Amino acid sequence: MANKTPLSKYQIIVNAIKKDIGDGILRPGDPLPSENYMSQSYGISRMTVRKALAVLINETYIHSVQGKGHFVSKPDFTHFDINFKTHDDQDFEHKLLSVDIIDMSDDLRIRMQNFTQKKIIEVKQRIFNNGEIVGYDITYLHYNPKEPVLEKEFHYINIDENAATGEKIKKHVTLAVLSSDEHISSILEVEIGFPIIQIEATARNEVSQIIRYGKSYFKGNAFKIRGQ
Amino acid sequence: MANKTPLSKYQIIVNAIKKDIGDGILRPGDPLPSENYMSQSYGISRMTVRKALAVLINETYIHSVQGKGHFVSKPDFTHFDINFKTHDDQDFEHKLLSVDIIDMSDDLRIRMQNFTQKKIIEVKQRIFNNGEIVGYDITYLHYNPKEPVLEKEFHYINIDENAATGEKIKKHVTLAVLSSDEHISSILEVEIGFPIIQIEATARNEVSQIIRYGKSYFKGNAFKIRGQ
DNA sequence: CAGTGGTCTAGACCACGTG
DNA sequence: ACGTGGTCTAGACCACTGA
């Protein structure tokens, strides 16, 4: 019944504040006691209080404003932490179908808002779970003959490329629902009309140039989603 | 061109490690130098190194294993951080339609796996953006006459109720696609057959009892999704 | 100005993993 | 026994807010 390991000091603070929020003692917008106050009232160091607050910020219970304090956040009904995982909680396997350097089509030029580049890298992958195909992905990458972009891409795809200068890649994902057409049906091995979830992903650099554009097609029944 | 505020020491470490991961110098599974090593090699305190690592852990670039070290994580293609927001990046507004204490239907008994409770709280909300209705939500909550559950629920809905004891609520969200039927069409003001995204959310307590069950219906075209 | 959070230090002790 | 990460301290200085 009792916990085997006693809770750490910061975890006790975390739980106490969560309870106050849950009980409505602290309500959205309310300020928390200051770090120094909590440090003294709990009899612990300020750094330990900050560790507790960091956990709560990370879990979006609160947020901080420099010079003002920490405040209880509004519960966010619009946010979900989603895992595209299968029922048995296994990861998907990605199998490369092809990597090509192709001429940009007019459609791609428009989608990637790039009218100067002539060639682009196209990566096609099939996505499997437990031997069964569950998805199909096409990704287009900016082609720069000087850089081993593909290498980089396969090393670590979710990277802020300009991290060294502190610049951020802005990613955008759109989810849509459609019925499988002949092409998708043949790849995913489903009948035409099967519900498909299409995920369209765009990555932009600091100056809003699209440096990556991809589309994934998943079987509508192929995944499980876990919410925060 | 230059940054106005110089980067903090921990941010420099964060960027350096991100760059090494991006360049493939550090690859998934690789260990990072130990905290003490980085502390010495960068000439900063261990706590500052830990702050940098905490940021990288938070952004899922790395993970730690006590007694062993920090390791570069595999890029996770199955994870998305989703915001159900509108194109203008505004939040949705939730407008309460009704709150009732109702008799459990057989269907609900099965969905909530509760065959002892007779009554349950039903909360219906419509979800608006910019004056336009974009969604509809029905949530069922465990009814306990002794507790002001509703109050609590409206204070803060994303709460770990048993936080004080360290117990966790397990939440589960399922996303499905369907065509609008007559009922949904009348509420969301769309024609029958309109693409609808249905989100089904279940919350379980420590002993896997379902304490909350809800369904939301969103217009398929009503949202934008941001991926991590 | 005083009060707040943000960064950083130089230690300490503990828990865990491996040889 | 030793190296790793996890927790914690008691200070320090800075940046920002608001009266």
GROMACS .gro file of C-alpha atoms (C1' of nucleotides) in nm:
model
  494
    1MET     CA    1   0.000   0.000   0.000
    2ALA     CA    2   0.263   0.248   0.105
    3ASN     CA    3   0.511   0.370  -0.150
    4LYS     CA    4   0.834   0.179  -0.143
    5THR     CA    5   1.050   0.477  -0.217
    6PRO     CA    6   0.965   0.792  -0.022
    7LEU     CA    7   0.875   1.080  -0.249
    8SER     CA    8   1.148   1.331  -0.311
    9LYS     CA    9   1.103   1.679  -0.171
   10TYR     CA   10   1.031   1.834  -0.507
   11GLN     CA   11   0.778   1.562  -0.585
   12ILE     CA   12   0.594   1.641  -0.263
   13ILE     CA   13   0.566   2.004  -0.373
   14VAL     CA   14   0.452   1.895  -0.717
   15ASN     CA   15   0.178   1.680  -0.571
   16ALA     CA   16   0.070   1.941  -0.319
   17ILE     CA   17   0.028   2.202  -0.591
   18LYS     CA   18  -0.147   1.958  -0.822
   19LYS     CA   19  -0.387   1.878  -0.542
   20ASP     CA   20  -0.457   2.245  -0.476
   21ILE     CA   21  -0.528   2.295  -0.844
   22GLY     CA   22  -0.747   1.988  -0.855
   23ASP     CA   23  -0.939   2.094  -0.548
   24GLY     CA   24  -0.996   2.440  -0.689
   25ILE     CA   25  -0.794   2.610  -0.416
   26LEU     CA   26  -0.569   2.733  -0.693
   27ARG     CA   27  -0.761   2.830  -1.002
   28PRO     CA   28  -0.648   2.920  -1.352
   29GLY     CA   29  -0.483   3.260  -1.350
   30ASP     CA   30  -0.405   3.251  -0.979
   31PRO     CA   31  -0.048   3.328  -0.879
   32LEU     CA   32   0.152   3.071  -0.687
   33PRO     CA   33   0.348   3.175  -0.380
   34SER     CA   34   0.688   3.306  -0.479
   35GLU     CA   35   0.986   3.074  -0.498
   36ASN     CA   36   1.145   3.231  -0.194
   37TYR     CA   37   0.824   3.205   0.005
   38MET     CA   38   0.782   2.837  -0.077
   39SER     CA   39   1.149   2.779  -0.008
   40GLN     CA   40   1.101   2.910   0.344
   41SER     CA   41   0.754   2.773   0.413
   42TYR     CA   42   0.851   2.423   0.304
   43GLY     CA   43   1.192   2.454   0.461
   44ILE     CA   44   1.376   2.357   0.144
   45SER     CA   45   1.615   2.534  -0.087
   46ARG     CA   46   1.496   2.756  -0.366
   47MET     CA   47   1.653   2.529  -0.629
   48THR     CA   48   1.440   2.240  -0.509
   49VAL     CA   49   1.130   2.456  -0.530
   50ARG     CA   50   1.233   2.547  -0.884
   51LYS     CA   51   1.271   2.180  -0.972
   52ALA     CA   52   0.911   2.123  -0.860
   53LEU     CA   53   0.790   2.422  -1.060
   54ALA     CA   54   0.982   2.299  -1.365
   55VAL     CA   55   0.794   1.970  -1.347
   56LEU     CA   56   0.460   2.151  -1.325
   57ILE     CA   57   0.552   2.380  -1.613
   58ASN     CA   58   0.655   2.080  -1.816
   59GLU     CA   59   0.319   1.918  -1.752
   60THR     CA   60   0.147   2.249  -1.841
   61TYR     CA   61  -0.018   2.293  -1.502
   62ILE     CA   62   0.148   2.630  -1.454
   63HIS     CA   63   0.357   2.883  -1.641
   64SER     CA   64   0.600   3.151  -1.531
   65VAL     CA   65   0.639   3.517  -1.611
   66GLN     CA   66   0.971   3.670  -1.530
   67GLY     CA   67   0.951   3.946  -1.278
   68LYS     CA   68   0.593   3.856  -1.190
   69GLY     CA   69   0.560   3.501  -1.074
   70HIS     CA   70   0.418   3.160  -1.152
   71PHE     CA   71   0.054   3.126  -1.249
   72VAL     CA   72  -0.191   2.842  -1.282
   73SER     CA   73  -0.257   2.773  -1.648
   74LYS     CA   74  -0.593   2.726  -1.811
   75PRO     CA   75  -0.660   2.363  -1.888
   76ASP     CA   76  -0.602   2.318  -2.255
   77PHE     CA   77  -0.870   2.113  -2.424
   78THR     CA   78  -0.711   2.164  -2.761
   79HIS     CA   79  -0.387   1.988  -2.692
   80PHE     CA   80  -0.314   1.621  -2.735
   81ASP     CA   81   0.000   1.424  -2.709
   82ILE     CA   82  -0.048   1.161  -2.970
   83ASN     CA   83   0.132   0.838  -3.027
   84PHE     CA   84   0.075   0.658  -3.350
   85LYS     CA   85   0.127   0.319  -3.206
   86THR     CA   86  -0.030  -0.013  -3.260
   87HIS     CA   87  -0.250  -0.199  -3.020
   88ASP     CA   88   0.037  -0.403  -2.889
   89ASP     CA   89   0.230  -0.082  -2.826
   90GLN     CA   90   0.505  -0.174  -3.066
   91ASP     CA   91   0.677   0.084  -3.276
   92PHE     CA   92   0.633   0.097  -3.648
   93GLU     CA   93   0.909  -0.018  -3.874
   94HIS     CA   94   1.000   0.200  -4.166
   95LYS     CA   95   1.118   0.030  -4.481
   96LEU     CA   96   1.273   0.235  -4.754
   97LEU     CA   97   1.109   0.194  -5.090
   98SER     CA   98   1.318   0.440  -5.288
   99VAL     CA   99   1.534   0.748  -5.273
  100ASP     CA  100   1.553   0.954  -5.588
  101ILE     CA  101   1.664   1.293  -5.699
  102ILE     CA  102   1.382   1.403  -5.924
  103ASP     CA  103   1.272   1.708  -6.120
  104MET     CA  104   1.024   1.919  -5.932
  105SER     CA  105   0.674   1.902  -6.067
  106ASP     CA  106   0.464   2.214  -6.088
  107ASP     CA  107   0.250   2.079  -5.808
  108LEU     CA  108   0.554   2.034  -5.585
  109ARG     CA  109   0.681   2.380  -5.672
  110ILE     CA  110   0.359   2.522  -5.544
  111ARG     CA  111   0.342   2.306  -5.235
  112MET     CA  112   0.699   2.380  -5.141
  113GLN     CA  113   0.677   2.738  -5.255
  114ASN     CA  114   1.005   2.699  -5.432
  115PHE     CA  115   1.037   2.825  -5.785
  116THR     CA  116   1.414   2.841  -5.815
  117GLN     CA  117   1.515   2.485  -5.741
  118LYS     CA  118   1.501   2.236  -6.028
  119LYS     CA  119   1.565   1.913  -5.845
  120ILE     CA  120   1.451   1.768  -5.519
  121ILE     CA  121   1.504   1.453  -5.317
  122GLU     CA  122   1.213   1.214  -5.293
  123VAL     CA  123   1.209   0.948  -5.022
  124LYS     CA  124   0.940   0.682  -5.024
  125GLN     CA  125   0.887   0.455  -4.728
  126ARG     CA  126   0.643   0.190  -4.629
  127ILE     CA  127   0.549   0.164  -4.266
  128PHE     CA  128   0.495  -0.174  -4.110
  129ASN     CA  129   0.372  -0.311  -3.785
  130ASN     CA  130   0.414  -0.674  -3.700
  131GLY     CA  131   0.473  -0.758  -4.062
  132GLU     CA  132   0.156  -0.586  -4.173
  133ILE     CA  133   0.174  -0.272  -4.382
  134VAL     CA  134  -0.004   0.011  -4.208
  135GLY     CA  135   0.125   0.322  -4.380
  136TYR     CA  136   0.304   0.483  -4.669
  137ASP     CA  137   0.516   0.795  -4.663
  138ILE     CA  138   0.659   1.025  -4.927
  139THR     CA  139   0.895   1.295  -4.815
  140TYR     CA  140   1.055   1.564  -5.027
  141LEU     CA  141   1.376   1.723  -4.914
  142HIS     CA  142   1.562   2.026  -5.031
  143TYR     CA  143   1.843   1.910  -5.258
  144ASN     CA  144   2.184   2.059  -5.204
  145PRO     CA  145   2.461   1.879  -5.392
  146LYS     CA  146   2.720   2.007  -5.148
  147GLU     CA  147   2.564   1.853  -4.841
  148PRO     CA  148   2.497   1.492  -4.755
  149VAL     CA  149   2.138   1.579  -4.671
  150LEU     CA  150   2.018   1.225  -4.690
  151GLU     CA  151   2.274   1.099  -4.448
  152LYS     CA  152   2.175   1.368  -4.207
  153GLU     CA  153   1.809   1.300  -4.258
  154PHE     CA  154   1.844   0.934  -4.182
  155HIS     CA  155   2.053   0.997  -3.878
  156TYR     CA  156   1.800   1.208  -3.709
  157ILE     CA  157   1.499   1.343  -3.879
  158ASN     CA  158   1.346   1.559  -3.608
  159ILE     CA  159   1.634   1.796  -3.577
  160ASP     CA  160   1.658   2.170  -3.557
  161GLU     CA  161   1.912   2.215  -3.831
  162ASN     CA  162   2.018   2.559  -3.731
  163ALA     CA  163   2.045   2.477  -3.365
  164ALA     CA  164   2.393   2.619  -3.339
  165THR     CA  165   2.268   2.969  -3.403
  166GLY     CA  166   1.957   2.925  -3.194
  167GLU     CA  167   1.729   2.940  -3.495
  168LYS     CA  168   1.426   2.718  -3.504
  169ILE     CA  169   1.270   2.502  -3.766
  170LYS     CA  170   0.896   2.553  -3.770
  171LYS     CA  171   0.710   2.235  -3.830
  172HIS     CA  172   0.354   2.208  -3.932
  173VAL     CA  173   0.144   1.899  -3.959
  174THR     CA  174  -0.200   1.873  -4.106
  175LEU     CA  175  -0.423   1.576  -4.064
  176ALA     CA  176  -0.690   1.491  -4.311
  177VAL     CA  177  -0.925   1.209  -4.378
  178LEU     CA  178  -0.987   1.059  -4.717
  179SER     CA  179  -1.093   0.745  -4.893
  180SER     CA  180  -0.830   0.524  -5.043
  181ASP     CA  181  -0.785   0.564  -5.419
  182GLU     CA  182  -0.644   0.303  -5.653
  183HIS     CA  183  -0.283   0.404  -5.597
  184ILE     CA  184  -0.297   0.407  -5.219
  185SER     CA  185  -0.506   0.092  -5.215
  186SER     CA  186  -0.242  -0.095  -5.410
  187ILE     CA  187   0.034   0.012  -5.173
  188LEU     CA  188  -0.151  -0.036  -4.847
  189GLU     CA  189  -0.324  -0.351  -4.968
  190VAL     CA  190  -0.677  -0.239  -4.891
  191GLU     CA  191  -0.987  -0.207  -5.102
  192ILE     CA  192  -1.061   0.121  -5.276
  193GLY     CA  193  -1.263   0.349  -5.048
  194PHE     CA  194  -1.097   0.227  -4.728
  195PRO     CA  195  -1.070   0.511  -4.472
  196ILE     CA  196  -0.725   0.664  -4.479
  197ILE     CA  197  -0.570   0.921  -4.253
  198GLN     CA  198  -0.336   1.148  -4.437
  199ILE     CA  199  -0.071   1.342  -4.251
  200GLU     CA  200   0.092   1.625  -4.433
  201ALA     CA  201   0.405   1.767  -4.276
  202THR     CA  202   0.593   2.081  -4.366
  203ALA     CA  203   0.913   2.214  -4.215
  204ARG     CA  204   1.019   2.572  -4.261
  205ASN     CA  205   1.341   2.743  -4.170
  206GLU     CA  206   1.381   3.077  -4.002
  207VAL     CA  207   1.292   3.269  -4.315
  208SER     CA  208   0.985   3.056  -4.375
  209GLN     CA  209   1.127   2.864  -4.667
  210ILE     CA  210   0.992   2.514  -4.689
  211ILE     CA  211   1.284   2.279  -4.649
  212ARG     CA  212   1.089   1.960  -4.613
  213TYR     CA  213   0.750   1.843  -4.721
  214GLY     CA  214   0.598   1.505  -4.667
  215LYS     CA  215   0.278   1.311  -4.688
  216SER     CA  216   0.194   0.996  -4.499
  217TYR     CA  217  -0.102   0.771  -4.555
  218PHE     CA  218  -0.213   0.547  -4.274
  219LYS     CA  219  -0.483   0.287  -4.262
  220GLY     CA  220  -0.760   0.447  -4.062
  221ASN     CA  221  -0.780   0.148  -3.832
  222ALA     CA  222  -0.409   0.102  -3.787
  223PHE     CA  223  -0.340   0.309  -3.487
  224LYS     CA  224  -0.408   0.391  -3.135
  225ILE     CA  225  -0.377   0.732  -2.991
  226ARG     CA  226  -0.282   0.823  -2.642
  227GLY     CA  227  -0.387   1.158  -2.510
  228GLN     CA  228  -0.228   1.369  -2.246
  229MET     CA  229   2.177   3.956  -3.751
  230ALA     CA  230   2.348   3.879  -3.423
  231ASN     CA  231   2.139   3.771  -3.130
  232LYS     CA  232   2.053   4.052  -2.897
  233THR     CA  233   2.079   3.848  -2.582
  234PRO     CA  234   2.383   3.622  -2.559
  235LEU     CA  235   2.288   3.260  -2.521
  236SER     CA  236   2.302   3.121  -2.170
  237LYS     CA  237   2.564   2.860  -2.094
  238TYR     CA  238   2.315   2.577  -2.080
  239GLN     CA  239   2.163   2.688  -2.411
  240ILE     CA  240   2.506   2.672  -2.573
  241ILE     CA  241   2.539   2.311  -2.458
  242VAL     CA  242   2.187   2.235  -2.580
  243ASN     CA  243   2.267   2.373  -2.924
  244ALA     CA  244   2.605   2.202  -2.943
  245ILE     CA  245   2.453   1.863  -2.868
  246LYS     CA  246   2.162   1.923  -3.106
  247LYS     CA  247   2.412   2.005  -3.377
  248ASP     CA  248   2.615   1.691  -3.311
  249ILE     CA  249   2.296   1.486  -3.333
  250GLY     CA  250   2.191   1.665  -3.647
  251ASP     CA  251   2.530   1.615  -3.807
  252GLY     CA  252   2.531   1.248  -3.723
  253ILE     CA  253   2.829   1.277  -3.490
  254LEU     CA  254   2.599   1.153  -3.219
  255ARG     CA  255   2.364   0.884  -3.339
  256PRO     CA  256   2.063   0.719  -3.179
  257GLY     CA  257   2.176   0.491  -2.899
  258ASP     CA  258   2.510   0.664  -2.856
  259PRO     CA  259   2.602   0.768  -2.502
  260LEU     CA  260   2.671   1.130  -2.427
  261PRO     CA  261   2.978   1.226  -2.228
  262SER     CA  262   2.906   1.203  -1.857
  263GLU     CA  263   2.781   1.503  -1.666
  264ASN     CA  264   3.109   1.538  -1.481
  265TYR     CA  265   3.308   1.516  -1.802
  266MET     CA  266   3.101   1.786  -1.971
  267SER     CA  267   3.114   1.995  -1.657
  268GLN     CA  268   3.493   1.994  -1.679
  269SER     CA  269   3.534   2.010  -2.056
  270TYR     CA  270   3.296   2.305  -2.088
  271GLY     CA  271   3.427   2.461  -1.769
  272ILE     CA  272   3.084   2.496  -1.613
  273SER     CA  273   2.916   2.348  -1.310
  274ARG     CA  274   2.748   2.012  -1.319
  275MET     CA  275   2.408   2.167  -1.239
  276THR     CA  276   2.431   2.379  -1.551
  277VAL     CA  277   2.516   2.072  -1.758
  278ARG     CA  278   2.212   1.903  -1.604
  279LYS     CA  279   1.993   2.198  -1.698
  280ALA     CA  280   2.103   2.157  -2.060
  281LEU     CA  281   2.037   1.783  -2.050
  282ALA     CA  282   1.694   1.847  -1.896
  283VAL     CA  283   1.605   2.064  -2.194
  284LEU     CA  284   1.719   1.795  -2.438
  285ILE     CA  285   1.529   1.528  -2.248
  286ASN     CA  286   1.222   1.748  -2.250
  287GLU     CA  287   1.249   1.785  -2.628
  288THR     CA  288   1.301   1.406  -2.657
  289TYR     CA  289   1.644   1.433  -2.816
  290ILE     CA  290   1.798   1.224  -2.542
  291HIS     CA  291   1.702   1.016  -2.242
  292SER     CA  292   1.882   0.918  -1.925
  293VAL     CA  293   1.937   0.590  -1.748
  294GLN     CA  294   2.042   0.612  -1.388
  295GLY     CA  295   2.377   0.457  -1.322
  296LYS     CA  296   2.457   0.437  -1.693
  297GLY     CA  297   2.436   0.773  -1.862
  298HIS     CA  298   2.251   0.983  -2.116
  299PHE     CA  299   2.178   0.842  -2.459
  300VAL     CA  300   2.063   0.982  -2.790
  301SER     CA  301   1.704   0.881  -2.851
  302LYS     CA  302   1.567   0.735  -3.169
  303PRO     CA  303   1.371   0.989  -3.365
  304ASP     CA  304   1.008   0.908  -3.305
  305PHE     CA  305   0.801   0.918  -3.618
  306THR     CA  306   0.497   0.802  -3.430
  307HIS     CA  307   0.469   1.094  -3.195
  308PHE     CA  308   0.292   1.419  -3.258
  309ASP     CA  309   0.222   1.710  -3.039
  310ILE     CA  310  -0.113   1.819  -3.161
  311ASN     CA  311  -0.293   2.144  -3.110
  312PHE     CA  312  -0.651   2.160  -3.215
  313LYS     CA  313  -0.637   2.520  -3.309
  314THR     CA  314  -0.786   2.721  -3.582
  315HIS     CA  315  -0.607   2.883  -3.870
  316ASP     CA  316  -0.584   3.214  -3.693
  317ASP     CA  317  -0.428   3.034  -3.396
  318GLN     CA  318  -0.708   3.127  -3.161
  319ASP     CA  319  -0.830   2.894  -2.893
  320PHE     CA  320  -1.164   2.731  -2.907
  321GLU     CA  321  -1.440   2.850  -2.684
  322HIS     CA  322  -1.641   2.591  -2.498
  323LYS     CA  323  -2.003   2.667  -2.434
  324LEU     CA  324  -2.196   2.452  -2.196
  325LEU     CA  325  -2.510   2.304  -2.342
  326SER     CA  326  -2.624   2.102  -2.044
  327VAL     CA  327  -2.519   1.926  -1.729
  328ASP     CA  328  -2.742   1.643  -1.613
  329ILE     CA  329  -2.734   1.355  -1.375
  330ILE     CA  330  -2.880   1.074  -1.580
  331ASP     CA  331  -2.948   0.703  -1.552
  332MET     CA  332  -2.675   0.497  -1.713
  333SER     CA  333  -2.777   0.332  -2.035
  334ASP     CA  334  -2.669  -0.020  -2.108
  335ASP     CA  335  -2.439   0.114  -2.374
  336LEU     CA  336  -2.273   0.345  -2.125
  337ARG     CA  337  -2.240   0.067  -1.871
  338ILE     CA  338  -2.043  -0.130  -2.123
  339ARG     CA  339  -1.831   0.161  -2.239
  340MET     CA  340  -1.748   0.264  -1.886
  341GLN     CA  341  -1.725  -0.091  -1.762
  342ASN     CA  342  -1.931   0.001  -1.464
  343PHE     CA  343  -2.219  -0.221  -1.368
  344THR     CA  344  -2.273  -0.104  -1.011
  345GLN     CA  345  -2.338   0.265  -1.058
  346LYS     CA  346  -2.693   0.369  -1.146
  347LYS     CA  347  -2.643   0.737  -1.221
  348ILE     CA  348  -2.382   0.934  -1.401
  349ILE     CA  349  -2.309   1.295  -1.484
  350GLU     CA  350  -2.346   1.399  -1.844
  351VAL     CA  351  -2.188   1.723  -1.964
  352LYS     CA  352  -2.258   1.849  -2.314
  353GLN     CA  353  -2.061   2.131  -2.468
  354ARG     CA  354  -2.043   2.298  -2.802
  355ILE     CA  355  -1.707   2.417  -2.921
  356PHE     CA  356  -1.680   2.742  -3.109
  357ASN     CA  357  -1.418   2.931  -3.293
  358ASN     CA  358  -1.471   3.286  -3.398
  359GLY     CA  359  -1.843   3.248  -3.354
  360GLU     CA  360  -1.856   2.942  -3.574
  361ILE     CA  361  -1.940   2.607  -3.426
  362VAL     CA  362  -1.661   2.361  -3.492
  363GLY     CA  363  -1.721   2.083  -3.246
  364TYR     CA  364  -1.947   1.908  -3.000
  365ASP     CA  365  -1.848   1.724  -2.686
  366ILE     CA  366  -2.025   1.486  -2.451
  367THR     CA  367  -1.846   1.382  -2.137
  368TYR     CA  368  -1.961   1.136  -1.875
  369LEU     CA  369  -1.827   1.160  -1.524
  370HIS     CA  370  -1.845   0.930  -1.229
  371TYR     CA  371  -2.121   1.052  -1.001
  372ASN     CA  372  -2.050   1.070  -0.631
  373PRO     CA  373  -2.314   1.260  -0.433
  374LYS     CA  374  -2.064   1.335  -0.157
  375GLU     CA  375  -1.818   1.520  -0.378
  376PRO     CA  376  -1.864   1.836  -0.579
  377VAL     CA  377  -1.723   1.661  -0.882
  378LEU     CA  378  -1.856   1.911  -1.126
  379GLU     CA  379  -1.697   2.202  -0.950
  380LYS     CA  380  -1.368   2.023  -0.955
  381GLU     CA  381  -1.408   1.926  -1.315
  382PHE     CA  382  -1.470   2.279  -1.424
  383HIS     CA  383  -1.183   2.413  -1.224
  384TYR     CA  384  -0.929   2.200  -1.390
  385ILE     CA  385  -1.012   1.910  -1.606
  386ASN     CA  386  -0.668   1.773  -1.684
  387ILE     CA  387  -0.580   1.687  -1.331
  388ASP     CA  388  -0.429   1.382  -1.171
  389GLU     CA  389  -0.689   1.336  -0.903
  390ASN     CA  390  -0.479   1.123  -0.679
  391ALA     CA  391  -0.173   1.339  -0.713
  392ALA     CA  392  -0.120   1.357  -0.340
  393THR     CA  393  -0.042   0.989  -0.320
  394GLY     CA  394   0.155   0.984  -0.642
  395GLU     CA  395  -0.103   0.776  -0.823
  396LYS     CA  396  -0.167   0.846  -1.184
  397ILE     CA  397  -0.474   0.874  -1.396
  398LYS     CA  398  -0.427   0.688  -1.721
  399LYS     CA  399  -0.582   0.866  -2.011
  400HIS     CA  400  -0.653   0.720  -2.346
  401VAL     CA  401  -0.769   0.894  -2.655
  402THR     CA  402  -0.886   0.735  -2.975
  403LEU     CA  403  -0.933   0.921  -3.295
  404ALA     CA  404  -1.169   0.802  -3.561
  405VAL     CA  405  -1.314   0.931  -3.880
  406LEU     CA  406  -1.677   0.914  -3.974
  407SER     CA  407  -1.945   1.078  -4.176
  408SER     CA  408  -2.186   1.312  -4.008
  409ASP     CA  409  -2.523   1.159  -3.929
  410GLU     CA  410  -2.847   1.348  -3.883
  411HIS     CA  411  -2.790   1.420  -3.515
  412ILE     CA  412  -2.436   1.548  -3.550
  413SER     CA  413  -2.527   1.740  -3.862
  414SER     CA  414  -2.797   1.928  -3.677
  415ILE     CA  415  -2.561   2.025  -3.397
  416LEU     CA  416  -2.259   2.115  -3.607
  417GLU     CA  417  -2.470   2.275  -3.878
  418VAL     CA  418  -2.326   2.074  -4.164
  419GLU     CA  419  -2.486   1.855  -4.427
  420ILE     CA  420  -2.526   1.484  -4.361
  421GLY     CA  421  -2.216   1.297  -4.474
  422PHE     CA  422  -1.977   1.579  -4.387
  423PRO     CA  423  -1.640   1.441  -4.271
  424ILE     CA  424  -1.619   1.436  -3.894
  425ILE     CA  425  -1.331   1.357  -3.667
  426GLN     CA  426  -1.440   1.183  -3.354
  427ILE     CA  427  -1.222   1.184  -3.047
  428GLU     CA  428  -1.303   0.937  -2.778
  429ALA     CA  429  -1.134   0.989  -2.444
  430THR     CA  430  -1.122   0.760  -2.147
  431ALA     CA  431  -0.961   0.820  -1.810
  432ARG     CA  432  -0.886   0.538  -1.571
  433ASN     CA  433  -0.768   0.547  -1.214
  434GLU     CA  434  -0.494   0.338  -1.061
  435VAL     CA  435  -0.710   0.026  -1.052
  436SER     CA  436  -0.817   0.071  -1.414
  437GLN     CA  437  -1.168   0.182  -1.336
  438ILE     CA  438  -1.302   0.423  -1.593
  439ILE     CA  439  -1.375   0.747  -1.414
  440ARG     CA  440  -1.439   0.959  -1.717
  441TYR     CA  441  -1.550   0.894  -2.069
  442GLY     CA  442  -1.607   1.146  -2.341
  443LYS     CA  443  -1.667   1.184  -2.709
  444SER     CA  444  -1.597   1.490  -2.919
  445TYR     CA  445  -1.702   1.550  -3.274
  446PHE     CA  446  -1.511   1.802  -3.478
  447LYS     CA  447  -1.572   1.928  -3.824
  448GLY     CA  448  -1.307   1.759  -4.035
  449ASN     CA  449  -1.200   2.089  -4.183
  450ALA     CA  450  -1.209   2.287  -3.862
  451PHE     CA  451  -0.863   2.244  -3.732
  452LYS     CA  452  -0.500   2.276  -3.782
  453ILE     CA  453  -0.251   2.044  -3.631
  454ARG     CA  454   0.097   2.128  -3.530
  455GLY     CA  455   0.347   1.850  -3.508
  456GLN     CA  456   0.657   1.835  -3.303
  457DC     C1'  457   1.325   5.070  -0.519
  458DA     C1'  458   1.189   4.587  -0.362
  459DG     C1'  459   1.021   4.156  -0.531
  460DT     C1'  460   0.996   3.833  -0.876
  461DG     C1'  461   1.190   3.461  -1.175
  462DG     C1'  462   1.641   3.305  -1.462
  463DT     C1'  463   2.109   3.152  -1.442
  464DC     C1'  464   2.500   2.959  -1.219
  465DT     C1'  465   2.820   2.775  -0.873
  466DA     C1'  466   3.084   2.429  -0.578
  467DG     C1'  467   3.006   2.150  -0.309
  468DA     C1'  468   2.730   1.720  -0.074
  469DC     C1'  469   2.502   1.267  -0.032
  470DC     C1'  470   2.222   0.899  -0.236
  471DA     C1'  471   2.064   0.521  -0.574
  472DC     C1'  472   2.178   0.251  -0.946
  473DG     C1'  473   2.471  -0.029  -1.277
  474DT     C1'  474   2.893  -0.273  -1.391
  475DG     C1'  475   3.291  -0.507  -1.323
  476DA     C1'  476   3.485   0.001  -0.569
  477DC     C1'  477   3.383   0.315  -0.896
  478DG     C1'  478   3.135   0.579  -1.232
  479DT     C1'  479   2.700   0.711  -1.355
  480DG     C1'  480   2.277   0.997  -1.288
  481DG     C1'  481   1.922   1.191  -0.910
  482DT     C1'  482   1.849   1.501  -0.532
  483DC     C1'  483   1.956   1.892  -0.255
  484DT     C1'  484   2.184   2.294  -0.049
  485DA     C1'  485   2.315   2.796   0.046
  486DG     C1'  486   2.465   3.102  -0.146
  487DA     C1'  487   2.548   3.458  -0.574
  488DC     C1'  488   2.436   3.778  -0.956
  489DC     C1'  489   2.135   3.916  -1.336
  490DA     C1'  490   1.688   4.058  -1.589
  491DC     C1'  491   1.244   4.193  -1.555
  492DT     C1'  492   0.814   4.398  -1.334
  493DG     C1'  493   0.566   4.733  -1.090
  494DA     C1'  494   0.493   5.080  -0.746
   0.00000   0.00000   0.00000
